[in-house]
mmCIF file with all atom_site columns, C-alpha atoms and ligand atoms in Angstrom:
data_model
loop_
_atom_site.group_PDB
_atom_site.id
_atom_site.type_symbol
_atom_site.label_atom_id
_atom_site.label_alt_id
_atom_site.label_comp_id
_atom_site.label_asym_id
_atom_site.label_entity_id
_atom_site.label_seq_id
_atom_site.pdbx_PDB_ins_code
_atom_site.Cartn_x
_atom_site.Cartn_y
_atom_site.Cartn_z
_atom_site.occupancy
_atom_site.B_iso_or_equiv
_atom_site.pdbx_formal_charge
_atom_site.auth_seq_id
_atom_site.auth_comp_id
_atom_site.auth_asym_id
_atom_site.auth_atom_id
_atom_site.pdbx_PDB_model_num
ATOM   1   C CA . MET A 1 1   ? -0.086  0.095  -0.031  1.00 98.00 ? 1   MET A CA 1
ATOM   2   C CA . LYS A 1 2   ? 1.193   3.496  -0.748  1.00 98.00 ? 2   LYS A CA 1
ATOM   3   C CA . PHE A 1 3   ? 1.023   6.253  1.753   1.00 98.00 ? 3   PHE A CA 1
ATOM   4   C CA . PHE A 1 4   ? 0.179   9.679  0.592   1.00 98.00 ? 4   PHE A CA 1
ATOM   5   C CA . LEU A 1 5   ? -0.097  12.806 2.681   1.00 98.00 ? 5   LEU A CA 1
ATOM   6   C CA . ASP A 1 6   ? -3.042  14.797 2.397   1.00 98.00 ? 6   ASP A CA 1
ATOM   7   C CA . THR A 1 7   ? -1.877  18.393 3.014   1.00 98.00 ? 7   THR A CA 1
ATOM   8   C CA . ALA A 1 8   ? -0.400  21.535 1.384   1.00 97.00 ? 8   ALA A CA 1
ATOM   9   C CA . ASN A 1 9   ? 1.906   22.065 4.465   1.00 98.00 ? 9   ASN A CA 1
ATOM   10  C CA . LEU A 1 10  ? 5.571   21.824 3.899   1.00 98.00 ? 10  LEU A CA 1
ATOM   11  C CA . GLU A 1 11  ? 6.750   21.029 7.073   1.00 98.00 ? 11  GLU A CA 1
ATOM   12  C CA . GLU A 1 12  ? 4.185   18.083 7.514   1.00 97.00 ? 12  GLU A CA 1
ATOM   13  C CA . ILE A 1 13  ? 5.578   16.726 4.436   1.00 98.00 ? 13  ILE A CA 1
ATOM   14  C CA . ARG A 1 14  ? 8.966   17.060 5.323   1.00 97.00 ? 14  ARG A CA 1
ATOM   15  C CA . GLN A 1 15  ? 8.321   15.094 8.715   1.00 97.00 ? 15  GLN A CA 1
ATOM   16  C CA . ALA A 1 16  ? 6.456   12.243 6.703   1.00 96.00 ? 16  ALA A CA 1
ATOM   17  C CA . ALA A 1 17  ? 9.232   11.799 4.389   1.00 96.00 ? 17  ALA A CA 1
ATOM   18  C CA . SER A 1 18  ? 11.807  11.899 6.847   1.00 96.00 ? 18  SER A CA 1
ATOM   19  C CA . LEU A 1 19  ? 9.763   8.813  8.695   1.00 96.00 ? 19  LEU A CA 1
ATOM   20  C CA . GLY A 1 20  ? 10.702  6.930  5.171   1.00 95.00 ? 20  GLY A CA 1
ATOM   21  C CA . VAL A 1 21  ? 7.059   6.027  4.489   1.00 94.00 ? 21  VAL A CA 1
ATOM   22  C CA . LEU A 1 22  ? 5.702   8.746  2.165   1.00 97.00 ? 22  LEU A CA 1
ATOM   23  C CA . ASP A 1 23  ? 4.934   8.038  -1.416  1.00 98.00 ? 23  ASP A CA 1
ATOM   24  C CA . GLY A 1 24  ? 3.278   11.056 -2.760  1.00 98.00 ? 24  GLY A CA 1
ATOM   25  C CA . VAL A 1 25  ? 0.992   13.811 -1.762  1.00 98.00 ? 25  VAL A CA 1
ATOM   26  C CA . THR A 1 26  ? -2.770  14.914 -2.339  1.00 98.00 ? 26  THR A CA 1
ATOM   27  C CA . THR A 1 27  ? -3.608  18.435 -2.227  1.00 97.00 ? 27  THR A CA 1
ATOM   28  C CA . ASN A 1 28  ? -6.948  20.220 -2.869  1.00 94.00 ? 28  ASN A CA 1
ATOM   29  C CA . PRO A 1 29  ? -8.286  23.852 -3.012  1.00 94.00 ? 29  PRO A CA 1
ATOM   30  C CA . SER A 1 30  ? -9.252  23.832 0.553   1.00 95.00 ? 30  SER A CA 1
ATOM   31  C CA . LEU A 1 31  ? -6.043  22.628 1.790   1.00 96.00 ? 31  LEU A CA 1
ATOM   32  C CA . VAL A 1 32  ? -3.808  24.922 -0.363  1.00 94.00 ? 32  VAL A CA 1
ATOM   33  C CA . ALA A 1 33  ? -6.089  27.657 0.725   1.00 95.00 ? 33  ALA A CA 1
ATOM   34  C CA . LYS A 1 34  ? -5.320  27.123 4.359   1.00 95.00 ? 34  LYS A CA 1
ATOM   35  C CA . GLU A 1 35  ? -1.714  27.471 3.731   1.00 96.00 ? 35  GLU A CA 1
ATOM   36  C CA . GLY A 1 36  ? -2.034  31.107 2.226   1.00 95.00 ? 36  GLY A CA 1
ATOM   37  C CA . ALA A 1 37  ? 0.781   30.158 -0.327  1.00 93.00 ? 37  ALA A CA 1
ATOM   38  C CA . GLU A 1 38  ? 1.173   31.062 -3.906  1.00 94.00 ? 38  GLU A CA 1
ATOM   39  C CA . PHE A 1 39  ? -0.456  28.007 -5.715  1.00 95.00 ? 39  PHE A CA 1
ATOM   40  C CA . GLU A 1 40  ? 2.102   26.985 -8.230  1.00 96.00 ? 40  GLU A CA 1
ATOM   41  C CA . LYS A 1 41  ? 5.229   27.697 -6.232  1.00 96.00 ? 41  LYS A CA 1
ATOM   42  C CA . ARG A 1 42  ? 3.593   25.350 -3.137  1.00 97.00 ? 42  ARG A CA 1
ATOM   43  C CA . ILE A 1 43  ? 2.828   22.593 -5.824  1.00 97.00 ? 43  ILE A CA 1
ATOM   44  C CA . TYR A 1 44  ? 6.415   22.991 -7.000  1.00 98.00 ? 44  TYR A CA 1
ATOM   45  C CA . ASP A 1 45  ? 7.793   22.854 -3.343  1.00 97.00 ? 45  ASP A CA 1
ATOM   46  C CA . ILE A 1 46  ? 6.021   20.021 -2.154  1.00 98.00 ? 46  ILE A CA 1
ATOM   47  C CA . CYS A 1 47  ? 7.141   18.050 -5.750  1.00 98.00 ? 47  CYS A CA 1
ATOM   48  C CA . GLU A 1 48  ? 10.735  18.875 -4.961  1.00 97.00 ? 48  GLU A CA 1
ATOM   49  C CA . ILE A 1 49  ? 10.511  17.429 -1.161  1.00 97.00 ? 49  ILE A CA 1
ATOM   50  C CA . VAL A 1 50  ? 8.409   14.267 -1.971  1.00 97.00 ? 50  VAL A CA 1
ATOM   51  C CA . GLN A 1 51  ? 9.705   13.056 -5.506  1.00 96.00 ? 51  GLN A CA 1
ATOM   52  C CA . GLY A 1 52  ? 6.418   11.211 -5.904  1.00 98.00 ? 52  GLY A CA 1
ATOM   53  C CA . PRO A 1 53  ? 3.145   11.695 -7.131  1.00 98.00 ? 53  PRO A CA 1
ATOM   54  C CA . VAL A 1 54  ? 1.659   15.036 -6.259  1.00 98.00 ? 54  VAL A CA 1
ATOM   55  C CA . SER A 1 55  ? -2.009  15.936 -6.790  1.00 98.00 ? 55  SER A CA 1
ATOM   56  C CA . ALA A 1 56  ? -2.943  19.370 -7.945  1.00 98.00 ? 56  ALA A CA 1
ATOM   57  C CA . GLU A 1 57  ? -6.422  20.077 -8.555  1.00 97.00 ? 57  GLU A CA 1
ATOM   58  C CA . VAL A 1 58  ? -8.384  22.097 -11.128 1.00 98.00 ? 58  VAL A CA 1
ATOM   59  C CA . VAL A 1 59  ? -11.038 24.707 -10.119 1.00 97.00 ? 59  VAL A CA 1
ATOM   60  C CA . SER A 1 60  ? -12.717 25.131 -13.710 1.00 98.00 ? 60  SER A CA 1
ATOM   61  C CA . THR A 1 61  ? -16.044 22.990 -13.979 1.00 98.00 ? 61  THR A CA 1
ATOM   62  C CA . ASP A 1 62  ? -16.081 22.825 -17.454 1.00 98.00 ? 62  ASP A CA 1
ATOM   63  C CA . THR A 1 63  ? -14.110 20.618 -19.880 1.00 98.00 ? 63  THR A CA 1
ATOM   64  C CA . GLU A 1 64  ? -11.967 23.154 -21.929 1.00 98.00 ? 64  GLU A CA 1
ATOM   65  C CA . GLY A 1 65  ? -11.154 25.144 -18.615 1.00 98.00 ? 65  GLY A CA 1
ATOM   66  C CA . MET A 1 66  ? -10.041 21.823 -16.884 1.00 98.00 ? 66  MET A CA 1
ATOM   67  C CA . ILE A 1 67  ? -7.831  20.850 -19.707 1.00 98.00 ? 67  ILE A CA 1
ATOM   68  C CA . ALA A 1 68  ? -6.278  24.419 -20.259 1.00 98.00 ? 68  ALA A CA 1
ATOM   69  C CA . GLU A 1 69  ? -5.666  24.310 -16.188 1.00 98.00 ? 69  GLU A CA 1
ATOM   70  C CA . ALA A 1 70  ? -4.373  20.877 -16.237 1.00 98.00 ? 70  ALA A CA 1
ATOM   71  C CA . HIS A 1 71  ? -1.593  21.819 -19.145 1.00 98.00 ? 71  HIS A CA 1
ATOM   72  C CA . LYS A 1 72  ? -0.473  24.549 -16.645 1.00 98.00 ? 72  LYS A CA 1
ATOM   73  C CA . LEU A 1 73  ? -0.240  22.174 -13.890 1.00 98.00 ? 73  LEU A CA 1
ATOM   74  C CA . LYS A 1 74  ? 1.905   19.825 -15.863 1.00 97.00 ? 74  LYS A CA 1
ATOM   75  C CA . ASN A 1 75  ? 4.108   22.158 -16.519 1.00 97.00 ? 75  ASN A CA 1
ATOM   76  C CA . ILE A 1 76  ? 4.653   23.088 -12.719 1.00 98.00 ? 76  ILE A CA 1
ATOM   77  C CA . HIS A 1 77  ? 6.738   19.718 -12.300 1.00 98.00 ? 77  HIS A CA 1
ATOM   78  C CA . ARG A 1 78  ? 6.984   16.134 -13.734 1.00 98.00 ? 78  ARG A CA 1
ATOM   79  C CA . TRP A 1 79  ? 5.424   14.646 -10.321 1.00 98.00 ? 79  TRP A CA 1
ATOM   80  C CA . VAL A 1 80  ? 1.918   16.564 -10.905 1.00 98.00 ? 80  VAL A CA 1
ATOM   81  C CA . VAL A 1 81  ? -0.943  14.637 -11.208 1.00 98.00 ? 81  VAL A CA 1
ATOM   82  C CA . VAL A 1 82  ? -3.966  16.492 -12.342 1.00 98.00 ? 82  VAL A CA 1
ATOM   83  C CA . LYS A 1 83  ? -7.065  16.066 -9.940  1.00 98.00 ? 83  LYS A CA 1
ATOM   84  C CA . LEU A 1 84  ? -10.341 16.432 -11.421 1.00 98.00 ? 84  LEU A CA 1
ATOM   85  C CA . PRO A 1 85  ? -13.911 16.360 -10.056 1.00 98.00 ? 85  PRO A CA 1
ATOM   86  C CA . THR A 1 86  ? -16.119 13.401 -10.755 1.00 98.00 ? 86  THR A CA 1
ATOM   87  C CA . ILE A 1 87  ? -18.462 14.980 -13.167 1.00 98.00 ? 87  ILE A CA 1
ATOM   88  C CA . PRO A 1 88  ? -19.488 14.709 -16.653 1.00 98.00 ? 88  PRO A CA 1
ATOM   89  C CA . ASP A 1 89  ? -17.262 17.493 -17.810 1.00 98.00 ? 89  ASP A CA 1
ATOM   90  C CA . GLY A 1 90  ? -14.358 16.068 -15.552 1.00 98.00 ? 90  GLY A CA 1
ATOM   91  C CA . LEU A 1 91  ? -14.821 12.338 -17.302 1.00 98.00 ? 91  LEU A CA 1
ATOM   92  C CA . LYS A 1 92  ? -14.632 14.010 -20.784 1.00 98.00 ? 92  LYS A CA 1
ATOM   93  C CA . ALA A 1 93  ? -11.302 16.086 -19.443 1.00 98.00 ? 93  ALA A CA 1
ATOM   94  C CA . ALA A 1 94  ? -9.938  12.980 -18.069 1.00 98.00 ? 94  ALA A CA 1
ATOM   95  C CA . LYS A 1 95  ? -10.369 11.073 -21.296 1.00 98.00 ? 95  LYS A CA 1
ATOM   96  C CA . ARG A 1 96  ? -8.272  13.613 -23.506 1.00 98.00 ? 96  ARG A CA 1
ATOM   97  C CA . LEU A 1 97  ? -5.665  14.165 -20.963 1.00 98.00 ? 97  LEU A CA 1
ATOM   98  C CA . LEU A 1 98  ? -5.176  10.419 -20.553 1.00 98.00 ? 98  LEU A CA 1
ATOM   99  C CA . ALA A 1 99  ? -4.913  10.194 -24.294 1.00 98.00 ? 99  ALA A CA 1
ATOM   100 C CA . GLU A 1 100 ? -2.024  12.693 -24.398 1.00 98.00 ? 100 GLU A CA 1
ATOM   101 C CA . GLY A 1 101 ? -0.245  10.819 -21.511 1.00 97.00 ? 101 GLY A CA 1
ATOM   102 C CA . THR A 1 102 ? -1.423  12.995 -18.460 1.00 98.00 ? 102 THR A CA 1
ATOM   103 C CA . LYS A 1 103 ? -1.773  11.332 -15.117 1.00 98.00 ? 103 LYS A CA 1
ATOM   104 C CA . VAL A 1 104 ? -5.201  12.170 -13.439 1.00 98.00 ? 104 VAL A CA 1
ATOM   105 C CA . ASN A 1 105 ? -6.933  11.560 -10.052 1.00 98.00 ? 105 ASN A CA 1
ATOM   106 C CA . MET A 1 106 ? -10.740 11.699 -10.173 1.00 98.00 ? 106 MET A CA 1
ATOM   107 C CA . THR A 1 107 ? -11.666 13.274 -6.948  1.00 98.00 ? 107 THR A CA 1
ATOM   108 C CA . LEU A 1 108 ? -15.096 13.832 -4.907  1.00 98.00 ? 108 LEU A CA 1
ATOM   109 C CA . CYS A 1 109 ? -15.814 10.109 -5.579  1.00 98.00 ? 109 CYS A CA 1
ATOM   110 C CA . PHE A 1 110 ? -19.000 9.019  -3.550  1.00 98.00 ? 110 PHE A CA 1
ATOM   111 C CA . SER A 1 111 ? -20.487 5.865  -5.314  1.00 98.00 ? 111 SER A CA 1
ATOM   112 C CA . ALA A 1 112 ? -19.204 2.887  -6.795  1.00 98.00 ? 112 ALA A CA 1
ATOM   113 C CA . SER A 1 113 ? -21.472 3.900  -10.055 1.00 98.00 ? 113 SER A CA 1
ATOM   114 C CA . GLN A 1 114 ? -18.807 6.761  -10.467 1.00 98.00 ? 114 GLN A CA 1
ATOM   115 C CA . ALA A 1 115 ? -16.111 4.498  -9.623  1.00 98.00 ? 115 ALA A CA 1
ATOM   116 C CA . LEU A 1 116 ? -17.178 2.373  -12.529 1.00 98.00 ? 116 LEU A CA 1
ATOM   117 C CA . LEU A 1 117 ? -16.779 4.965  -15.090 1.00 98.00 ? 117 LEU A CA 1
ATOM   118 C CA . VAL A 1 118 ? -13.771 6.046  -13.805 1.00 98.00 ? 118 VAL A CA 1
ATOM   119 C CA . GLY A 1 119 ? -12.461 2.194  -14.036 1.00 98.00 ? 119 GLY A CA 1
ATOM   120 C CA . LYS A 1 120 ? -13.767 2.318  -17.758 1.00 98.00 ? 120 LYS A CA 1
ATOM   121 C CA . LEU A 1 121 ? -11.923 5.559  -18.548 1.00 98.00 ? 121 LEU A CA 1
ATOM   122 C CA . GLY A 1 122 ? -8.640  4.142  -17.399 1.00 98.00 ? 122 GLY A CA 1
ATOM   123 C CA . ALA A 1 123 ? -7.953  6.993  -15.006 1.00 98.00 ? 123 ALA A CA 1
ATOM   124 C CA . THR A 1 124 ? -4.714  6.770  -13.011 1.00 98.00 ? 124 THR A CA 1
ATOM   125 C CA . TYR A 1 125 ? -6.590  7.184  -9.595  1.00 98.00 ? 125 TYR A CA 1
ATOM   126 C CA . VAL A 1 126 ? -10.088 7.215  -8.232  1.00 98.00 ? 126 VAL A CA 1
ATOM   127 C CA . SER A 1 127 ? -10.500 8.855  -4.963  1.00 98.00 ? 127 SER A CA 1
ATOM   128 C CA . PRO A 1 128 ? -13.405 7.652  -2.877  1.00 98.00 ? 128 PRO A CA 1
ATOM   129 C CA . PHE A 1 129 ? -13.886 9.851  0.169   1.00 98.00 ? 129 PHE A CA 1
ATOM   130 C CA . VAL A 1 130 ? -14.597 7.450  3.195   1.00 98.00 ? 130 VAL A CA 1
ATOM   131 C CA . GLY A 1 131 ? -14.824 10.372 6.203   1.00 98.00 ? 131 GLY A CA 1
ATOM   132 C CA . ARG A 1 132 ? -17.324 12.517 4.490   1.00 98.00 ? 132 ARG A CA 1
ATOM   133 C CA . LEU A 1 133 ? -19.567 9.530  3.960   1.00 98.00 ? 133 LEU A CA 1
ATOM   134 C CA . ASP A 1 134 ? -19.456 8.437  7.320   1.00 98.00 ? 134 ASP A CA 1
ATOM   135 C CA . ASP A 1 135 ? -20.500 12.120 8.076   1.00 98.00 ? 135 ASP A CA 1
ATOM   136 C CA . ILE A 1 136 ? -23.765 11.364 6.671   1.00 98.00 ? 136 ILE A CA 1
ATOM   137 C CA . SER A 1 137 ? -24.178 7.888  8.361   1.00 98.00 ? 137 SER A CA 1
ATOM   138 C CA . HIS A 1 138 ? -23.002 5.805  5.244   1.00 98.00 ? 138 HIS A CA 1
ATOM   139 C CA . VAL A 1 139 ? -20.018 3.259  5.977   1.00 98.00 ? 139 VAL A CA 1
ATOM   140 C CA . GLY A 1 140 ? -17.363 4.711  3.946   1.00 98.00 ? 140 GLY A CA 1
ATOM   141 C CA . MET A 1 141 ? -15.440 1.757  4.144   1.00 98.00 ? 141 MET A CA 1
ATOM   142 C CA . ASP A 1 142 ? -17.973 -0.442 1.941   1.00 98.00 ? 142 ASP A CA 1
ATOM   143 C CA . LEU A 1 143 ? -17.157 1.912  -1.113  1.00 98.00 ? 143 LEU A CA 1
ATOM   144 C CA . ILE A 1 144 ? -13.937 1.285  -0.799  1.00 98.00 ? 144 ILE A CA 1
ATOM   145 C CA . ARG A 1 145 ? -14.461 -2.484 -0.731  1.00 98.00 ? 145 ARG A CA 1
ATOM   146 C CA . ASP A 1 146 ? -17.108 -2.426 -3.684  1.00 98.00 ? 146 ASP A CA 1
ATOM   147 C CA . ILE A 1 147 ? -14.628 -0.406 -5.885  1.00 98.00 ? 147 ILE A CA 1
ATOM   148 C CA . VAL A 1 148 ? -11.805 -2.903 -5.194  1.00 98.00 ? 148 VAL A CA 1
ATOM   149 C CA . THR A 1 149 ? -14.082 -5.877 -6.132  1.00 98.00 ? 149 THR A CA 1
ATOM   150 C CA . ILE A 1 150 ? -15.214 -3.951 -9.315  1.00 98.00 ? 150 ILE A CA 1
ATOM   151 C CA . TYR A 1 151 ? -11.724 -3.198 -10.391 1.00 98.00 ? 151 TYR A CA 1
ATOM   152 C CA . ARG A 1 152 ? -10.450 -6.555 -9.827  1.00 98.00 ? 152 ARG A CA 1
ATOM   153 C CA . ASN A 1 153 ? -13.262 -8.304 -11.613 1.00 98.00 ? 153 ASN A CA 1
ATOM   154 C CA . TYR A 1 154 ? -12.413 -6.434 -15.049 1.00 98.00 ? 154 TYR A CA 1
ATOM   155 C CA . SER A 1 155 ? -8.617  -5.853 -14.149 1.00 98.00 ? 155 SER A CA 1
ATOM   156 C CA . PHE A 1 156 ? -9.091  -2.111 -14.349 1.00 98.00 ? 156 PHE A CA 1
ATOM   157 C CA . THR A 1 157 ? -5.733  -0.538 -14.004 1.00 98.00 ? 157 THR A CA 1
ATOM   158 C CA . THR A 1 158 ? -7.099  2.569  -12.110 1.00 98.00 ? 158 THR A CA 1
ATOM   159 C CA . GLN A 1 159 ? -5.515  2.783  -8.566  1.00 98.00 ? 159 GLN A CA 1
ATOM   160 C CA . VAL A 1 160 ? -8.068  2.760  -5.726  1.00 98.00 ? 160 VAL A CA 1
ATOM   161 C CA . LEU A 1 161 ? -6.734  6.089  -3.382  1.00 98.00 ? 161 LEU A CA 1
ATOM   162 C CA . ALA A 1 162 ? -8.525  5.887  -0.290  1.00 98.00 ? 162 ALA A CA 1
ATOM   163 C CA . ALA A 1 163 ? -9.322  9.606  0.579   1.00 98.00 ? 163 ALA A CA 1
ATOM   164 C CA . SER A 1 164 ? -10.898 11.705 3.486   1.00 98.00 ? 164 SER A CA 1
ATOM   165 C CA . LEU A 1 165 ? -9.476  9.208  5.958   1.00 98.00 ? 165 LEU A CA 1
ATOM   166 C CA . ARG A 1 166 ? -9.809  10.659 9.457   1.00 98.00 ? 166 ARG A CA 1
ATOM   167 C CA . HIS A 1 167 ? -8.120  7.981  11.950  1.00 98.00 ? 167 HIS A CA 1
ATOM   168 C CA . PRO A 1 168 ? -5.527  5.004  12.058  1.00 98.00 ? 168 PRO A CA 1
ATOM   169 C CA . LEU A 1 169 ? -8.335  2.256  11.712  1.00 98.00 ? 169 LEU A CA 1
ATOM   170 C CA . HIS A 1 170 ? -9.577  3.987  8.462   1.00 98.00 ? 170 HIS A CA 1
ATOM   171 C CA . VAL A 1 171 ? -6.234  3.266  7.233   1.00 98.00 ? 171 VAL A CA 1
ATOM   172 C CA . VAL A 1 172 ? -6.136  -0.240 8.346   1.00 98.00 ? 172 VAL A CA 1
ATOM   173 C CA . ASP A 1 173 ? -9.455  -0.750 6.722   1.00 98.00 ? 173 ASP A CA 1
ATOM   174 C CA . ALA A 1 174 ? -8.479  0.328  3.653   1.00 98.00 ? 174 ALA A CA 1
ATOM   175 C CA . ALA A 1 175 ? -5.474  -1.662 3.713   1.00 98.00 ? 175 ALA A CA 1
ATOM   176 C CA . LYS A 1 176 ? -7.579  -4.802 4.444   1.00 98.00 ? 176 LYS A CA 1
ATOM   177 C CA . ALA A 1 177 ? -9.856  -3.547 1.663   1.00 98.00 ? 177 ALA A CA 1
ATOM   178 C CA . GLY A 1 178 ? -6.909  -3.752 -1.086  1.00 98.00 ? 178 GLY A CA 1
ATOM   179 C CA . ALA A 1 179 ? -6.704  0.103  -1.565  1.00 98.00 ? 179 ALA A CA 1
ATOM   180 C CA . HIS A 1 180 ? -3.649  0.585  -3.660  1.00 98.00 ? 180 HIS A CA 1
ATOM   181 C CA . VAL A 1 181 ? -3.160  3.903  -1.870  1.00 98.00 ? 181 VAL A CA 1
ATOM   182 C CA . ALA A 1 182 ? -4.016  5.661  1.412   1.00 98.00 ? 182 ALA A CA 1
ATOM   183 C CA . THR A 1 183 ? -3.857  9.580  1.788   1.00 98.00 ? 183 THR A CA 1
ATOM   184 C CA . MET A 1 184 ? -4.296  11.066 5.096   1.00 98.00 ? 184 MET A CA 1
ATOM   185 C CA . PRO A 1 185 ? -3.530  13.934 7.462   1.00 98.00 ? 185 PRO A CA 1
ATOM   186 C CA . TYR A 1 186 ? -0.105  14.037 9.049   1.00 97.00 ? 186 TYR A CA 1
ATOM   187 C CA . LYS A 1 187 ? -1.990  13.778 12.363  1.00 98.00 ? 187 LYS A CA 1
ATOM   188 C CA . VAL A 1 188 ? -3.057  10.273 11.249  1.00 98.00 ? 188 VAL A CA 1
ATOM   189 C CA . ILE A 1 189 ? 0.508   9.118  10.310  1.00 97.00 ? 189 ILE A CA 1
ATOM   190 C CA . GLU A 1 190 ? 1.541   9.831  13.895  1.00 96.00 ? 190 GLU A CA 1
ATOM   191 C CA . GLN A 1 191 ? -1.396  8.074  15.255  1.00 97.00 ? 191 GLN A CA 1
ATOM   192 C CA . LEU A 1 192 ? -0.362  4.776  13.031  1.00 97.00 ? 192 LEU A CA 1
ATOM   193 C CA . ILE A 1 193 ? 2.864   4.826  14.892  1.00 96.00 ? 193 ILE A CA 1
ATOM   194 C CA . LYS A 1 194 ? 1.751   5.284  18.383  1.00 96.00 ? 194 LYS A CA 1
ATOM   195 C CA . HIS A 1 195 ? 1.177   2.700  20.755  1.00 97.00 ? 195 HIS A CA 1
ATOM   196 C CA . PRO A 1 196 ? 0.888   3.196  24.525  1.00 97.00 ? 196 PRO A CA 1
ATOM   197 C CA . LEU A 1 197 ? 2.294   -0.375 25.286  1.00 98.00 ? 197 LEU A CA 1
ATOM   198 C CA . THR A 1 198 ? 5.662   0.300  23.158  1.00 98.00 ? 198 THR A CA 1
ATOM   199 C CA . ASP A 1 199 ? 6.061   3.487  25.297  1.00 98.00 ? 199 ASP A CA 1
ATOM   200 C CA . LYS A 1 200 ? 5.556   1.579  28.510  1.00 98.00 ? 200 LYS A CA 1
ATOM   201 C CA . GLY A 1 201 ? 7.598   -1.400 27.386  1.00 98.00 ? 201 GLY A CA 1
ATOM   202 C CA . LEU A 1 202 ? 10.570  0.800  26.136  1.00 98.00 ? 202 LEU A CA 1
ATOM   203 C CA . ALA A 1 203 ? 10.714  2.624  29.465  1.00 98.00 ? 203 ALA A CA 1
ATOM   204 C CA . GLN A 1 204 ? 10.742  -0.022 31.359  1.00 98.00 ? 204 GLN A CA 1
ATOM   205 C CA . PHE A 1 205 ? 13.410  -1.884 29.262  1.00 98.00 ? 205 PHE A CA 1
ATOM   206 C CA . LEU A 1 206 ? 15.550  1.326  29.599  1.00 98.00 ? 206 LEU A CA 1
ATOM   207 C CA . LYS A 1 207 ? 15.131  1.421  33.506  1.00 98.00 ? 207 LYS A CA 1
ATOM   208 C CA . ASP A 1 208 ? 16.222  -2.443 33.753  1.00 98.00 ? 208 ASP A CA 1
ATOM   209 C CA . TRP A 1 209 ? 19.145  -1.870 31.917  1.00 98.00 ? 209 TRP A CA 1
ATOM   210 C CA . GLU A 1 210 ? 20.184  1.323  33.899  1.00 97.00 ? 210 GLU A CA 1
ATOM   211 C CA . LYS A 1 211 ? 19.819  -0.665 36.953  1.00 97.00 ? 211 LYS A CA 1
ATOM   212 C CA . ALA A 1 212 ? 21.969  -3.454 35.507  1.00 97.00 ? 212 ALA A CA 1
ATOM   213 C CA . GLN A 1 213 ? 24.692  -1.005 34.376  1.00 96.00 ? 213 GLN A CA 1
ATOM   214 C CA . GLN A 1 214 ? 24.808  0.375  38.080  1.00 95.00 ? 214 GLN A CA 1
ATOM   215 C CA . SER A 1 215 ? 24.984  -3.054 39.739  1.00 95.00 ? 215 SER A CA 1
ATOM   216 C CA . LEU A 1 216 ? 27.936  -3.914 37.315  1.00 94.00 ? 216 LEU A CA 1
ATOM   217 C CA . VAL A 1 217 ? 29.618  -0.537 38.319  1.00 94.00 ? 217 VAL A CA 1
ATOM   218 C CA . ARG A 1 218 ? 29.003  -1.433 42.019  1.00 93.00 ? 218 ARG A CA 1
ATOM   219 C CA . ALA A 1 219 ? 30.623  -4.890 41.477  1.00 87.00 ? 219 ALA A CA 1
HETATM 220 O O1 . G3P B 2 .   ? -8.393  15.503 -0.215  1.00 64.43 ? 301 G3P B O1 1
HETATM 221 C C1 . G3P B 2 .   ? -9.628  14.993 -0.297  1.00 64.43 ? 301 G3P B C1 1
HETATM 222 C C2 . G3P B 2 .   ? -9.856  14.516 1.040   1.00 64.43 ? 301 G3P B C2 1
HETATM 223 O O2 . G3P B 2 .   ? -8.834  13.627 1.417   1.00 64.43 ? 301 G3P B O2 1
HETATM 224 C C3 . G3P B 2 .   ? -10.410 15.296 1.869   1.00 64.43 ? 301 G3P B C3 1
HETATM 225 O O3 . G3P B 2 .   ? -10.475 15.019 3.190   1.00 64.43 ? 301 G3P B O3 1
HETATM 226 O O4 . G3P B 2 .   ? -11.110 15.131 5.628   1.00 64.43 ? 301 G3P B O4 1
HETATM 227 O O5 . G3P B 2 .   ? -11.673 17.121 4.171   1.00 64.43 ? 301 G3P B O5 1
HETATM 228 O O6 . G3P B 2 .   ? -13.022 15.197 3.906   1.00 64.43 ? 301 G3P B O6 1
HETATM 229 P P1 . G3P B 2 .   ? -11.932 15.787 4.233   1.00 64.43 ? 301 G3P B P1 1
#
């Protein structure tokens, strides 16, 4: 499973990269707006740190506008993946962009039927939003399971990028479901590592070791 960080914050990306588990980054207009940075410069800086796929989203809602934006985004850095909304114009733009060799990530996917179309198209990634479905009392992870099943049935090459993951169990469940990629906030990566028994056990090991060293010195 690949790990992407869902952020536009450079420090978080540096921290995750230093752990050695970071494969890429996803951004969206809300995440970039939160940073208050110049968009193209921020995407370039992210690409330079991660040296892996970095999703940058268009804000046009018509096919021609999306394609024009996609061409600009692609020119920022070789690692840019163009993120498009899963709407009819997004599908049309994706078809043309894929044909010219541009990698696309179809975002805001909330149903298996949407994902089926994305898979047929051969998009690079589909991004089903787990947490936002949970927010409205739907089991978001069921969508990941359904999409993985459908894509396996037809050997679709589109990678399932589980998005809107809010806590460590979301990541574990997405891994069990066979999602190719999990994108998560930095806080969730920290939560994945943390275990109170690890901290307690380590403290005890170090205490016992210190005691033994002191006994040796005394002897
Ligand atoms: O980037 C898309 C997605 O991961 C957003 O997550 O938490 O805003 O629903 P969230």
